[in-house]
Amino acid sequence: VSSGQDIQGTSVVANLPVLMRQNPAETLRRVLPKIREVLHVAGVEMQLTAAVSFLTVLQEESVSIHTYSHSFLHIILQNLEHRDAGVSNAWLETLLAVIEALPKETIRHEILNPLVSKAQLSQTLQSRLVSCKIMGKLANKFEAHIIKREILPMVKSLCQDVEYEVRTCMCRQLEHIAQGIGTELTKTVVLPELVELARDESSSVRLAAFETLVNLLDMFDADDRSQTVLPLVKSFCEKSFKADESILVSLSFHLGKLCNGLYGIFTPEQHLRFLEFYKKLSTLGLQQENGHNDNQLQLQTLEQEKKYISVRKNCAYNFPAMIVFVDPKNFHLELYSIFFCLCHDPEVPVRYTMAISFYEVAKLLNSGVYTIHKELVTLLQDESLEVLDALVGHLPEILELMTNGGENSGSESKLLSIPDLIPALTTAEQRAATSLKWRTHEKLLQKYACLPHIISSDQIYYRFLHRMLTIILTNNVLPVQKAAARTLCVYLRYNRKQEQRHEVIQKLIEQLGQGKSYWNRLRFLDTCEFIMELFSKSFFCKYFFLPVLELTHDPVANVRMKLCYLLPKVKSTLKIPTDKHLLQQLELCIRKLLCQEKDKDVLTIVKRTVLELDRMEISVDVFQKRFYENDLLDQEKERQEHLLLEMEQLEKEKQQNEGRSTNVNDKMFEKKRRDSKTSSVLAKSITLSVPGSSSGTSAGKEDKKSKLVRSQSFSTQALHPKYSNIDKCPNKSSATGYTSSVSGMGKSCMLSFSDDSFRTHSAGNSGNAAFTSSSSSRNLFNSTDQKNSGSKESLSRKMSM
């Protein structure tokens, strides 16, 4: 520090917090006095570094607050009025943070008493500006009577200062002072000052007064709002378009808060006027005529254009507040046209702000959310990726509201959004993939994991699932590949067709696990991690355990190394004695690695992994308390996987039964056609025998259809996230698993199984519901065939007579 070299002194000052942690006593005795001497002539960089270091010492509490105020406070106060504004502000920030921690007596003697002289008109402009900010901070440190006696006189003086910068600065501190003195003093002291400052000759002072008024709305009663605040706000609105455009941006930013703060005192006419004012601001600058070619006029037009863009952006920011102002029921009538304009605004910042607030708008609309699905599609297809990135943040919640929010509305309106939505989602992903903004692409793929709860399994399979596999195979960005791999596993988890699942699993093993590129084989191991996370242990062991172990013979050391890191997780999926043969395969592979591995790094990791595997305990098939939570979670995953298989079986039986019913109907129609050719004498007897059989068949069809419709309703509910935490029951077989799942679904799912046959089986907890449904339908068709044969016999007897 004494050498006179700025770079050395700055280094010492930067390391002051470290010195204070290591040896505070010697640092305060020997180092700090030297720093104090040098700071008088130090450069800007050293001053800024010292301000930050002093603040760090305070935050780390290296010394007591008493010692800190004794050693550091005077240095801070001495440098407050530095000639450089940046240095002065840095020291001021440090002082304001120190005031929070100092005791009242120290603040009063060291800061408040000298402040009286510093705030005088005879002091410099910089000194008076510093005094304004310190007063705003002190207002929360003292009682109201001390503030009234010692601080408020200085506040009034500074509010009437000759310099507009001081008046502006003090006006912005009135908010903090009002919170310190309470409602009564605010009404009698602060409000009159604000009214006077709102009529100031300087536009910056008027702007500060307006913003302070808006922020203090909660502290004013209804009389003050209607008699004082509302006239001021009305004058601001009128002047903003005529003579004072500087307040226009601030007015548009605070308009939502202002309208809702004054909502109770508005007359219907005033309510409509403020709504029209908001509508006018929302389209400001979009219908302006082109000016002349004069350069100065063009510059003014560009400046105005920037201001108008800021105004429309603020209107987009305030849109949720304006929905509350007009009531969501009146959205379509009052605000939909503005919503449409803001979502199609030519400027990116406006559309970006609308994309950020889209989720809030959707929540407020609730049952009427289906009215804005076109704008969702528009923003998904926006040419700017910034807009897409802003929208994707809450995309799962928005899609959930779009498909399930409008329960009170017509179902047709909700269904119409799905055909538009899927192409928009695929287009958004393709645009993100072709751009250089891979973080947006990664975020998009992560959010697309919500789609199984939004659209059908077939739509995901044909439009999204194969696309995820293509991204894993062809994309060059690792985070994007991992996001696609996890989303692919989620799609596989909720896929409802066994044939499709087997196809995807086979592609994962062949194209990734056995791929030519070692990069693909590494991604296969990442995918297996996600499968272990999302699927049951038995699922992983059945399809992926052996393909993973095959990679122990991989020619690339990095693949073998990654596999070694994964082996403990792989072993944790085993259950004894069911998977004993797989455990033997695992041990055999590890022995081969220990004996045959030539790469030193891989061998080191193998040895470390062997020790970790030896310490691991393998869960057994019998339920154990130490694995309580993991076993419950695994049983729940396995139960849901069985449900998928059983629901697929139900759908197949439904299709078969429908085929049988059509065959029976064709036979009956052919018989009626033949019988119609007989004599009219026998018509009555024929009609007496045929209706019985046809009515029995129709009744059987209705009974069968009702059961299958209920099974479909159960299948749609089983995969919904609301029903993912239902009671867990161990599955002994697919049949008993289905029955136990029905009995564990509670009241919500039992409503869809109100049929007697399902109710008896679920209550008795035995038998197979799918088998019951098919057997009952077979009995039904047998009885129908018997009736048909009976009618033929009666017909032949009458013909013989």
Short mmCIF file of N, CA, C and O in Angstrom, two decimals, residues 373-424:
data_model
loop_
_atom_site.label_atom_id
_atom_site.label_comp_id
_atom_site.label_asym_id
_atom_site.label_seq_id
_atom_site.Cartn_x
_atom_site.Cartn_y
_atom_site.Cartn_z
N HIS A 373 -56.94 -19.60 -27.91
CA HIS A 373 -56.06 -20.65 -28.42
C HIS A 373 -55.41 -20.25 -29.75
O HIS A 373 -54.31 -20.69 -30.06
N LYS A 374 -56.07 -19.42 -30.54
CA LYS A 374 -55.48 -18.99 -31.81
C LYS A 374 -54.24 -18.14 -31.57
O LYS A 374 -53.25 -18.24 -32.31
N GLU A 375 -54.29 -17.31 -30.54
CA GLU A 375 -53.12 -16.48 -30.22
C GLU A 375 -51.97 -17.34 -29.68
O GLU A 375 -50.79 -17.03 -29.93
N LEU A 376 -52.30 -18.41 -28.98
CA LEU A 376 -51.26 -19.35 -28.54
C LEU A 376 -50.55 -19.96 -29.75
O LEU A 376 -49.31 -20.04 -29.80
N VAL A 377 -51.33 -20.38 -30.73
CA VAL A 377 -50.75 -20.94 -31.96
C VAL A 377 -49.90 -19.89 -32.67
O VAL A 377 -48.81 -20.19 -33.19
N THR A 378 -50.38 -18.65 -32.69
CA THR A 378 -49.63 -17.57 -33.35
C THR A 378 -48.27 -17.34 -32.68
O THR A 378 -47.25 -17.21 -33.36
N LEU A 379 -48.26 -17.29 -31.36
CA LEU A 379 -47.00 -17.05 -30.64
C LEU A 379 -46.06 -18.25 -30.75
O LEU A 379 -44.84 -18.09 -30.75
N LEU A 380 -46.62 -19.47 -30.82
CA LEU A 380 -45.76 -20.64 -31.02
C LEU A 380 -45.07 -20.61 -32.38
O LEU A 380 -43.96 -21.12 -32.53
N GLN A 381 -45.71 -19.98 -33.36
CA GLN A 381 -45.15 -19.91 -34.71
C GLN A 381 -44.47 -18.57 -34.98
O GLN A 381 -44.20 -18.23 -36.13
N ASP A 382 -44.20 -17.79 -33.91
CA ASP A 382 -43.60 -16.47 -34.07
C ASP A 382 -42.22 -16.59 -34.71
O ASP A 382 -41.47 -17.53 -34.47
N GLU A 383 -41.89 -15.58 -35.53
CA GLU A 383 -40.60 -15.60 -36.23
C GLU A 383 -39.42 -15.37 -35.30
O GLU A 383 -38.28 -15.72 -35.64
N SER A 384 -39.67 -14.79 -34.13
CA SER A 384 -38.59 -14.53 -33.18
C SER A 384 -38.51 -15.66 -32.15
O SER A 384 -39.52 -16.01 -31.51
N LEU A 385 -37.33 -16.21 -31.98
CA LEU A 385 -37.15 -17.28 -30.99
C LEU A 385 -37.22 -16.76 -29.56
O LEU A 385 -37.48 -17.52 -28.63
N GLU A 386 -36.99 -15.47 -29.37
CA GLU A 386 -37.14 -14.88 -28.03
C GLU A 386 -38.59 -15.00 -27.56
O GLU A 386 -38.84 -15.29 -26.38
N VAL A 387 -39.51 -14.75 -28.45
CA VAL A 387 -40.93 -14.88 -28.11
C VAL A 387 -41.26 -16.33 -27.76
O VAL A 387 -41.95 -16.61 -26.77
N LEU A 388 -40.76 -17.25 -28.56
CA LEU A 388 -41.00 -18.67 -28.29
C LEU A 388 -40.40 -19.09 -26.95
O LEU A 388 -41.03 -19.80 -26.17
N ASP A 389 -39.20 -18.61 -26.66
CA ASP A 389 -38.54 -18.94 -25.40
C ASP A 389 -39.34 -18.42 -24.20
O ASP A 389 -39.46 -19.09 -23.17
N ALA A 390 -39.91 -17.22 -24.34
CA ALA A 390 -40.71 -16.65 -23.26
C ALA A 390 -42.00 -17.44 -23.05
O ALA A 390 -42.45 -17.63 -21.92
N LEU A 391 -42.58 -17.93 -24.13
CA LEU A 391 -43.84 -18.68 -24.03
C LEU A 391 -43.62 -20.06 -23.45
O LEU A 391 -44.47 -20.59 -22.72
N VAL A 392 -42.49 -20.68 -23.79
CA VAL A 392 -42.24 -22.07 -23.40
C VAL A 392 -42.10 -22.21 -21.89
O VAL A 392 -42.36 -23.29 -21.34
N GLY A 393 -41.72 -21.15 -21.19
CA GLY A 393 -41.51 -21.24 -19.74
C GLY A 393 -42.68 -21.84 -18.99
O GLY A 393 -42.50 -22.63 -18.07
N HIS A 394 -43.92 -21.47 -19.39
CA HIS A 394 -45.12 -22.00 -18.73
C HIS A 394 -45.98 -22.80 -19.70
O HIS A 394 -47.20 -22.91 -19.52
N LEU A 395 -45.36 -23.40 -20.73
CA LEU A 395 -46.13 -24.12 -21.75
C LEU A 395 -46.94 -25.29 -21.18
O LEU A 395 -48.11 -25.46 -21.54
N PRO A 396 -46.39 -26.14 -20.28
CA PRO A 396 -47.22 -27.23 -19.74
C PRO A 396 -48.47 -26.74 -19.04
O PRO A 396 -49.57 -27.29 -19.24
N GLU A 397 -48.33 -25.67 -18.23
CA GLU A 397 -49.50 -25.15 -17.52
C GLU A 397 -50.52 -24.55 -18.50
O GLU A 397 -51.74 -24.69 -18.32
N ILE A 398 -50.02 -23.88 -19.54
CA ILE A 398 -50.93 -23.27 -20.52
C ILE A 398 -51.70 -24.35 -21.27
O ILE A 398 -52.93 -24.27 -21.43
N LEU A 399 -51.00 -25.41 -21.71
CA LEU A 399 -51.67 -26.49 -22.44
C LEU A 399 -52.67 -27.22 -21.55
O LEU A 399 -53.74 -27.63 -22.01
N GLU A 400 -52.32 -27.38 -20.27
CA GLU A 400 -53.25 -28.02 -19.34
C GLU A 400 -54.53 -27.20 -19.21
O GLU A 400 -55.64 -27.74 -19.21
N LEU A 401 -54.38 -25.88 -19.12
CA LEU A 401 -55.56 -25.01 -19.03
C LEU A 401 -56.34 -25.03 -20.35
O LEU A 401 -57.58 -25.01 -20.34
N MET A 402 -55.64 -25.08 -21.46
CA MET A 402 -56.32 -25.08 -22.77
C MET A 402 -57.19 -26.31 -22.96
O MET A 402 -58.30 -26.24 -23.50
N THR A 403 -56.70 -27.46 -22.51
CA THR A 403 -57.45 -28.70 -22.74
C THR A 403 -58.43 -29.03 -21.63
O THR A 403 -59.44 -29.69 -21.87
N ASN A 404 -58.17 -28.56 -20.41
CA ASN A 404 -59.02 -28.92 -19.28
C ASN A 404 -59.68 -27.72 -18.61
O ASN A 404 -60.56 -27.89 -17.78
N GLY A 405 -59.23 -26.50 -18.94
CA GLY A 405 -59.72 -25.31 -18.22
C GLY A 405 -61.14 -24.94 -18.57
O GLY A 405 -61.89 -24.47 -17.74
N GLY A 406 -61.51 -25.12 -19.84
CA GLY A 406 -62.84 -24.68 -20.26
C GLY A 406 -63.90 -25.73 -20.03
O GLY A 406 -64.59 -26.14 -20.96
N GLU A 407 -64.03 -26.23 -18.79
CA GLU A 407 -64.98 -27.31 -18.53
C GLU A 407 -66.42 -26.85 -18.69
O GLU A 407 -67.29 -27.63 -19.05
N ASN A 408 -66.67 -25.56 -18.40
CA ASN A 408 -68.04 -25.08 -18.50
C ASN A 408 -68.41 -24.71 -19.94
O ASN A 408 -69.56 -24.45 -20.24
N SER A 409 -67.43 -24.64 -20.80
CA SER A 409 -67.71 -24.26 -22.18
C SER A 409 -68.01 -25.51 -23.01
O SER A 409 -67.85 -26.63 -22.57
N GLY A 410 -68.41 -25.29 -24.24
CA GLY A 410 -68.71 -26.41 -25.11
C GLY A 410 -67.47 -27.22 -25.43
O GLY A 410 -66.40 -26.68 -25.64
N SER A 411 -67.63 -28.53 -25.49
CA SER A 411 -66.47 -29.38 -25.74
C SER A 411 -65.95 -29.19 -27.16
O SER A 411 -64.78 -29.39 -27.43
N GLU A 412 -66.81 -28.77 -28.07
CA GLU A 412 -66.36 -28.58 -29.45
C GLU A 412 -65.31 -27.48 -29.53
O GLU A 412 -64.33 -27.59 -30.26
N SER A 413 -65.49 -26.41 -28.74
CA SER A 413 -64.53 -25.31 -28.77
C SER A 413 -63.17 -25.76 -28.29
O SER A 413 -62.14 -25.34 -28.79
N LYS A 414 -63.14 -26.64 -27.27
CA LYS A 414 -61.86 -27.13 -26.76
C LYS A 414 -61.19 -28.06 -27.77
O LYS A 414 -59.98 -27.99 -27.97
N LEU A 415 -61.97 -28.90 -28.42
CA LEU A 415 -61.39 -29.86 -29.35
C LEU A 415 -60.84 -29.18 -30.59
O LEU A 415 -59.93 -29.70 -31.24
N LEU A 416 -61.38 -28.02 -30.93
CA LEU A 416 -60.92 -27.34 -32.13
C LEU A 416 -59.47 -26.88 -32.00
O LEU A 416 -58.78 -26.71 -32.99
N SER A 417 -59.01 -26.66 -30.77
CA SER A 417 -57.65 -26.16 -30.58
C SER A 417 -56.61 -27.24 -30.81
O SER A 417 -55.46 -26.94 -31.11
N ILE A 418 -56.98 -28.51 -30.69
CA ILE A 418 -55.99 -29.59 -30.80
C ILE A 418 -55.43 -29.72 -32.22
O ILE A 418 -54.22 -29.79 -32.39
N PRO A 419 -56.23 -29.74 -33.29
CA PRO A 419 -55.63 -29.86 -34.63
C PRO A 419 -54.68 -28.72 -34.97
O PRO A 419 -53.67 -28.93 -35.64
N ASP A 420 -54.98 -27.49 -34.52
CA ASP A 420 -54.07 -26.37 -34.77
C ASP A 420 -52.84 -26.46 -33.89
O ASP A 420 -51.76 -26.00 -34.28
N LEU A 421 -53.00 -27.03 -32.72
CA LEU A 421 -51.93 -27.00 -31.73
C LEU A 421 -50.77 -27.91 -32.11
O LEU A 421 -49.61 -27.53 -32.01
N ILE A 422 -51.06 -29.11 -32.57
CA ILE A 422 -50.00 -30.08 -32.86
C ILE A 422 -49.07 -29.60 -33.99
O ILE A 422 -47.85 -29.64 -33.83
N PRO A 423 -49.58 -29.11 -35.12
CA PRO A 423 -48.66 -28.55 -36.12
C PRO A 423 -47.85 -27.38 -35.61
O PRO A 423 -46.67 -27.22 -35.96
N ALA A 424 -48.47 -26.55 -34.75
CA ALA A 424 -47.73 -25.40 -34.20
C ALA A 424 -46.59 -25.87 -33.30
O ALA A 424 -45.49 -25.30 -33.32
#
